Amino acid sequence: MDGNSIIHVLENGLRIVYTQRKSNVAYCGIAVNAGSRDEAELHGLAHFVEHTIFKGTRRRRAWHILNRMELVGGELNAYTTKEETLVYSVFPAGNMERAVELIADLVQNSIFPEKELEKEREVVLEEIHSYRDTPSESIYDDFEDLVFAGHPLGHNILGSEKSLSRIGQTECRRYLTELYVPANMVLFAVGRISPERMIKLAERYFAVMHHKLERPQRIPACIASPFYETRNIGSHQAHCIIGAPTFGMHDSRKYALLLLNNMLGGPGMNSALNVAIRERRGYAYTVEAATTLFTDCGLFTVYFGCDARQIEKCLRLVDNEIRRLASDSLKQHTLNAAKKQYIGQLLVGSESVEGFALSTGKNVLYFGKAGSVKETTERINAIAIDEIRDIAAGIADNLSTLIYL
């Protein structure tokens, strides 16, 4: 980025993080500390609100919202996770006020017209059906549902046909009113205008929002005991997830966990599991590790798809590779090489301005600061070999398994 990120807080509690950058493209969005974890019993509500927030405000119809950024060549996007929702736009520089005003209108004035809700409900149902038809994706949700044992972190972000049928205008408005509040949101932007101009835009369009410091408290995470479960779904290929709960995003050990994740099954073809399972033995086409960090807990997983006859062999190889990192066979020179590779990947990824904009919003939302690749690099370089061994041992001793046949 061309400049340092500045953080400003409005009187109503809304945080703003802005980075000035000389470019023909700019970014602006809102990060909300609300996701499927915050839905109580109406599963899919957070995601449905994210979809329908574009369907009408007190002064705009859906078509006008759609065209507002697209008519200048921009795009309007959104996504929902278990703990956050982001609504954002990428657009030609010179249109920052247009984007700020539109996003402010969406989060403050959405009315969720019943006619539009009915149409969008069908869209989301198709999304659910498509997702369930993809075992390599749906197995993650089923695994999390088992790990979190009925806790809100476990249920599907999309919801179900039954839960969607219970969501209407009243439920959407209540969710928006309770959680889309200044102290629970961060306005993030990257563009050419001055920081002073950006703050004035934020004050103009967001200062009228009601000042509310409190939000509904989240239920602490509930973790199930290790399990081994097989489900027959009639799939040609077998699918498997093996994983274990971990600490959350505020734990300083997260850097070591993310490095371990990259060593085992990161994007590099030289990851330990890719070499052991695919390159050496040809047991699977896809094998990958993933770490999801929530505010109060986390989840480490390994996924692979293979012929059903190779499942047990692959499971043993996964267990062996995790335990190898927990043993004295992990040497310092191997760890140093892994650090260098991971840092290099982060540097390459940091060139994505859209990724940078989204990450600054989320970083301020959760940690109160924009963060930087330099800071992350320093934390990775400081990881000791015993940290990797301890985390690997903890994972190896608490593994759960879900298999689709």
C-alpha positions as MATLAB code, in Angstrom:
seq = 'MDGNSIIHVLENGLRIVYTQRKSNVAYCGIAVNAGSRDEAELHGLAHFVEHTIFKGTRRRRAWHILNRMELVGGELNAYTTKEETLVYSVFPAGNMERAVELIADLVQNSIFPEKELEKEREVVLEEIHSYRDTPSESIYDDFEDLVFAGHPLGHNILGSEKSLSRIGQTECRRYLTELYVPANMVLFAVGRISPERMIKLAERYFAVMHHKLERPQRIPACIASPFYETRNIGSHQAHCIIGAPTFGMHDSRKYALLLLNNMLGGPGMNSALNVAIRERRGYAYTVEAATTLFTDCGLFTVYFGCDARQIEKCLRLVDNEIRRLASDSLKQHTLNAAKKQYIGQLLVGSESVEGFALSTGKNVLYFGKAGSVKETTERINAIAIDEIRDIAAGIADNLSTLIYL';
ca = [
       0.000    0.000    0.000;
       1.097    3.573   -0.615;
       0.304    4.905    2.843;
      -0.305    3.827    6.397;
      -3.819    2.997    7.512;
      -5.521    5.520    9.796;
      -8.212    4.610   12.306;
     -10.875    7.062   13.451;
     -13.873    6.530   15.735;
     -17.106    8.495   15.355;
     -18.982    9.690   18.442;
     -21.553    6.931   17.974;
     -18.834    4.251   18.171;
     -18.400    3.454   14.463;
     -14.772    2.716   13.657;
     -13.252    3.792   10.341;
     -10.047    2.407    8.862;
      -8.749    4.107    5.736;
      -5.669    3.671    3.566;
      -4.770    6.299    0.992;
      -3.482    4.757   -2.238;
      -2.717    6.243   -5.646;
      -4.767    4.043   -7.943;
      -7.567    4.181  -10.474;
      -9.503    1.649   -8.385;
     -10.936    2.186   -4.892;
     -12.644    0.006   -2.269;
     -15.174    0.666    0.449;
     -17.192   -1.589    2.713;
     -18.660   -2.299    6.109;
     -17.599   -5.186    8.354;
     -20.203   -6.307   10.890;
     -19.435   -8.442   13.928;
     -22.453  -10.655   13.246;
     -22.809  -14.015   11.532;
     -24.622  -17.315   11.701;
     -23.430  -17.747   15.291;
     -25.743  -14.890   16.282;
     -29.001  -16.258   14.897;
     -30.483  -18.104   17.883;
     -32.881  -20.641   16.353;
     -33.492  -19.068   12.929;
     -30.675  -20.783   11.068;
     -29.729  -18.952    7.883;
     -30.971  -15.546    9.068;
     -27.573  -13.790    8.918;
     -26.956  -15.042    5.377;
     -30.518  -14.205    4.292;
     -30.179  -10.651    5.624;
     -26.909  -10.320    3.702;
     -28.764  -11.339    0.513;
     -31.843   -9.201    1.055;
     -30.151   -6.053    2.311;
     -29.806   -5.191   -1.396;
     -33.536   -5.557   -2.084;
     -34.783   -2.150   -1.080;
     -34.318    0.782    1.297;
     -36.612    3.644    2.276;
     -35.407    5.598   -0.763;
     -34.230    2.943   -3.238;
     -35.711   -0.089   -4.929;
     -33.639   -3.188   -5.650;
     -32.962   -2.127   -9.238;
     -31.625    1.258   -8.139;
     -29.320   -0.397   -5.591;
     -28.027   -2.802   -8.237;
     -27.302    0.012  -10.672;
     -25.835    2.533   -8.243;
     -22.252    1.197   -8.476;
     -22.536   -0.798  -11.694;
     -23.421    2.269  -13.768;
     -19.955    3.663  -13.028;
     -18.260    0.308  -13.668;
     -18.144   -0.839  -10.065;
     -19.344   -3.946   -8.255;
     -21.257   -4.521   -5.035;
     -20.574   -7.712   -3.079;
     -21.215   -9.315    0.305;
     -20.535  -12.497    2.229;
     -21.415  -14.069    5.571;
     -19.338  -16.280    7.856;
     -20.116  -17.722   11.270;
     -19.011  -14.538   13.059;
     -18.988  -11.696   10.536;
     -20.760  -10.178    7.549;
     -19.072   -7.927    4.998;
     -20.788   -5.667    2.462;
     -18.360   -3.927    0.122;
     -17.793   -2.365   -3.272;
     -14.910   -2.021   -5.730;
     -15.205    0.899   -8.128;
     -13.285    3.443  -10.229;
     -11.564    6.076   -8.108;
     -13.577    9.276   -7.921;
     -16.711    7.511   -6.701;
     -15.931    7.133   -3.000;
     -18.843    9.285   -1.832;
     -21.225    7.297   -4.026;
     -20.057    4.063   -2.377;
     -20.082    5.398    1.196;
     -23.579    6.838    0.789;
     -24.950    3.613   -0.720;
     -23.474    1.346    1.959;
     -24.747    3.693    4.674;
     -28.215    3.530    3.130;
     -28.141   -0.281    3.036;
     -27.151   -0.826    6.666;
     -29.409    1.913    8.058;
     -32.501    1.928    5.877;
     -33.121   -1.539    4.431;
     -36.834   -2.393    4.543;
     -36.841   -6.017    3.303;
     -39.936   -5.917    1.039;
     -41.952   -9.142    1.408;
     -42.212   -9.618   -2.363;
     -38.440   -9.420   -2.714;
     -37.944  -11.750    0.253;
     -40.056  -14.420   -1.450;
     -37.972  -14.227   -4.632;
     -34.669  -14.279   -2.772;
     -35.813  -17.206   -0.632;
     -35.967  -19.301   -3.812;
     -32.463  -18.174   -4.759;
     -31.068  -19.220   -1.381;
     -32.893  -22.563   -1.541;
     -31.175  -23.266   -4.862;
     -27.882  -22.345   -3.214;
     -28.606  -24.837   -0.424;
     -29.491  -27.617   -2.880;
     -26.365  -26.952   -4.927;
     -24.251  -27.037   -1.790;
     -25.726  -30.327   -0.607;
     -24.964  -31.788   -4.040;
     -21.260  -31.064   -3.461;
     -19.981  -33.517   -0.817;
     -16.501  -31.980   -0.764;
     -18.123  -28.809    0.625;
     -21.077  -30.086    2.642;
     -18.866  -32.468    4.640;
     -17.263  -29.437    6.321;
     -20.644  -28.284    7.647;
     -21.558  -31.740    8.885;
     -18.191  -32.065   10.601;
     -18.565  -28.703   12.349;
     -22.085  -29.633   13.409;
     -20.671  -32.715   15.151;
     -17.673  -30.908   16.667;
     -19.735  -28.068   18.134;
     -22.474  -30.397   19.382;
     -25.604  -28.292   18.881;
     -23.873  -24.956   19.530;
     -24.672  -22.094   17.080;
     -21.138  -22.383   15.645;
     -22.080  -25.797   14.292;
     -25.104  -25.119   12.142;
     -25.018  -24.402    8.421;
     -24.615  -20.741    7.435;
     -27.192  -21.136    4.654;
     -29.885  -22.593    6.905;
     -32.489  -25.089    5.707;
     -35.755  -25.040    3.781;
     -37.645  -25.230    7.080;
     -35.738  -22.413    8.799;
     -35.920  -20.143    5.739;
     -39.705  -20.533    5.639;
     -39.846  -18.918    9.098;
     -37.817  -15.834    8.143;
     -39.779  -12.768    7.118;
     -39.592   -9.001    7.177;
     -39.945   -8.777   10.967;
     -37.065  -11.179   11.632;
     -34.760   -9.450    9.142;
     -35.469   -5.998   10.555;
     -34.956   -7.171   14.130;
     -31.605   -8.752   13.242;
     -30.465   -5.569   11.478;
     -31.587   -3.366   14.377;
     -29.853   -5.474   17.030;
     -26.539   -6.187   15.314;
     -25.927   -3.645   12.542;
     -25.104   -0.938   15.073;
     -22.136    1.498   15.081;
     -20.108   -0.096   17.882;
     -20.486   -3.478   16.179;
     -19.231   -2.332   12.764;
     -16.151   -1.043   10.959;
     -16.211    1.113    7.832;
     -13.128    0.288    5.751;
     -11.848    1.911    2.570;
      -8.841    2.208    0.270;
      -8.708    5.092   -2.197;
      -7.130    8.284   -3.499;
      -9.012   10.845   -1.401;
      -7.390   12.320    1.693;
      -7.986   10.761    5.120;
      -9.676   13.995    6.204;
     -12.116   13.760    3.304;
     -12.852   10.114    4.137;
     -13.642   10.952    7.758;
     -15.988   13.753    6.653;
     -17.843   11.329    4.367;
     -18.201    8.845    7.214;
     -19.530   11.560    9.514;
     -21.964   12.804    6.883;
     -23.566    9.432    6.206;
     -23.059    7.408    9.396;
     -23.106    9.902   12.292;
     -26.918    9.805   12.389;
     -26.887    6.123   13.364;
     -28.209    5.418   16.850;
     -25.509    5.144   19.503;
     -25.715    1.672   21.002;
     -22.781    0.096   22.807;
     -24.225   -3.246   23.800;
     -24.983   -6.197   21.553;
     -26.494   -9.601   22.452;
     -23.941  -11.792   24.206;
     -22.663  -14.860   22.387;
     -23.004  -18.315   23.902;
     -19.518  -19.702   24.733;
     -18.380  -22.456   22.384;
     -19.261  -26.042   23.280;
     -16.919  -28.780   21.999;
     -17.875  -32.450   21.651;
     -15.622  -35.374   22.597;
     -13.585  -36.942   19.750;
     -15.716  -39.071   17.404;
     -15.443  -41.374   14.381;
     -18.502  -41.412   12.123;
     -19.282  -42.836    8.688;
     -22.258  -41.765    6.554;
     -23.442  -43.516    3.392;
     -24.434  -40.917    0.793;
     -24.018  -43.023   -2.344;
     -21.079  -41.020   -3.657;
     -18.734  -42.414   -6.322;
     -15.771  -41.006   -4.405;
     -15.238  -41.270   -0.667;
     -14.783  -37.995    1.211;
     -13.152  -37.616    4.603;
     -12.448  -34.904    7.165;
     -10.184  -35.445   10.122;
      -9.680  -32.614   12.570;
      -9.518  -31.243   16.087;
     -10.618  -28.124   18.014;
      -7.987  -25.483   18.757;
      -7.648  -22.117   20.472;
      -9.153  -18.952   18.982;
      -7.956  -15.917   17.054;
      -6.855  -13.963   20.134;
      -4.376  -16.644   21.241;
      -0.747  -15.779   20.426;
      -0.153  -19.400   19.381;
      -2.304  -18.875   16.288;
       0.752  -17.987   14.190;
       2.347  -21.340   14.977;
      -0.940  -23.102   14.200;
      -1.242  -21.356   10.837;
       2.357  -22.256   10.004;
       1.709  -25.883   10.974;
      -1.386  -25.836    8.760;
       0.698  -24.594    5.836;
       3.377  -27.219    6.396;
       0.849  -30.045    6.466;
      -1.615  -29.112    3.772;
      -1.174  -25.577    2.527;
      -1.447  -24.488   -1.121;
       2.101  -25.550   -1.990;
       2.467  -28.835   -3.886;
       5.345  -29.625   -1.520;
       3.092  -29.717    1.561;
       3.666  -32.818    3.681;
       0.254  -34.367    3.084;
       0.219  -33.654   -0.643;
       3.606  -35.356   -0.992;
       2.696  -38.331    1.223;
      -0.801  -39.010   -0.125;
      -0.868  -37.724   -3.695;
       2.658  -37.471   -5.069;
       4.211  -40.611   -3.571;
       1.213  -42.946   -3.557;
      -1.469  -41.484   -5.808;
      -4.212  -42.177   -3.267;
      -6.043  -38.864   -3.693;
      -6.342  -35.982   -6.124;
      -7.206  -33.432   -3.428;
      -5.780  -33.253    0.072;
      -5.709  -30.009    2.020;
      -5.540  -28.634    5.537;
      -7.571  -25.705    6.839;
      -7.636  -23.693   10.049;
     -10.668  -21.632   11.033;
     -10.185  -19.235   13.932;
     -13.221  -17.952   15.804;
     -13.179  -15.410   18.637;
     -13.157  -18.010   21.415;
     -12.029  -21.245   19.745;
     -10.777  -22.675   16.480;
     -10.860  -25.752   14.278;
      -8.057  -27.507   12.405;
      -9.114  -29.903    9.635;
      -7.665  -32.072    6.899;
      -9.871  -33.015    3.945;
      -9.210  -35.602    1.263;
     -11.261  -37.356   -1.396;
     -10.228  -40.833   -2.492;
     -11.339  -44.305   -3.540;
     -13.156  -45.935   -0.620;
     -10.532  -48.689   -0.544;
      -7.823  -46.154    0.324;
      -9.537  -44.379    3.232;
      -7.796  -46.165    6.097;
      -4.406  -45.817    4.410;
      -4.952  -42.095    3.958;
      -6.120  -41.698    7.551;
      -2.969  -43.398    8.813;
      -0.814  -41.139    6.646;
      -2.554  -38.018    7.979;
      -2.066  -39.187   11.553;
       1.586  -40.051   10.853;
       2.356  -36.631    9.373;
       0.738  -34.778   12.274;
       2.613  -36.893   14.817;
       5.857  -36.401   12.906;
       5.552  -32.658   13.519;
       4.971  -33.425   17.196;
       8.179  -35.458   17.461;
      11.910  -34.862   17.484;
      11.999  -35.731   13.779;
      10.981  -32.124   13.079;
      14.305  -30.312   12.667;
      15.129  -26.615   12.853;
      16.234  -26.397    9.212;
      12.851  -27.825    8.136;
      11.041  -25.258   10.262;
      13.171  -22.431    8.855;
      12.353  -23.491    5.299;
       8.651  -23.669    6.157;
       8.743  -20.155    7.616;
      10.419  -18.795    4.493;
       7.823  -20.411    2.232;
       4.855  -19.223    4.299;
       6.154  -15.657    4.537;
       6.730  -15.650    0.779;
       3.152  -16.766    0.168;
       1.868  -13.994    2.442;
       3.923  -11.396    0.561;
       2.558  -12.551   -2.791;
      -0.986  -12.515   -1.415;
      -0.562   -9.034    0.049;
      -0.443   -7.564   -3.468;
      -4.216   -8.052   -3.744;
      -5.668   -4.645   -2.864;
      -9.155   -6.086   -2.415;
      -7.786   -8.673   -0.002;
      -5.923   -5.919    1.847;
      -9.059   -3.776    2.143;
     -11.138   -6.648    3.513;
      -8.436   -7.737    5.944;
      -8.008   -4.234    7.393;
     -11.730   -4.080    8.060;
     -11.740   -7.451    9.796;
      -8.548   -6.726   11.730;
      -9.976   -3.527   13.188;
     -13.263   -5.316   13.892;
     -11.569   -8.035   15.960;
      -8.253   -6.582   17.132;
      -8.642   -2.810   16.994;
      -5.753   -2.353   14.553;
      -5.188   -2.678   10.813;
      -2.258   -5.083   11.083;
       0.522   -5.482    8.524;
       2.508   -8.130    6.675;
       5.613   -6.867    8.493;
       4.059   -7.577   11.883;
       2.868  -11.019   10.781;
       6.301  -11.820    9.355;
       7.953  -10.951   12.659;
       5.536  -13.192   14.559;
       6.175  -16.098   12.186;
       9.946  -15.726   12.394;
       9.695  -15.836   16.198;
       7.951  -19.239   16.270;
       9.953  -21.820   18.229;
      10.139  -25.463   17.208;
       8.581  -26.568   20.499;
       5.470  -24.494   19.725;
       4.891  -26.498   16.551;
       5.512  -29.773   18.382;
       3.132  -28.907   21.226;
       0.311  -27.829   18.917;
       0.758  -30.885   16.685;
       0.653  -33.159   19.743;
      -2.540  -31.516   20.976;
      -4.188  -32.004   17.592;
      -3.027  -35.623   17.257;
      -4.508  -36.541   20.642;
      -7.947  -35.028   19.917;
      -8.707  -36.019   16.332;
     -12.254  -36.655   15.144;
     -13.197  -38.215   11.818;
     -16.181  -37.956    9.460;
     -16.355  -40.120    6.333;
     -18.796  -39.940    3.408;
     -19.167  -43.175    1.424;
];
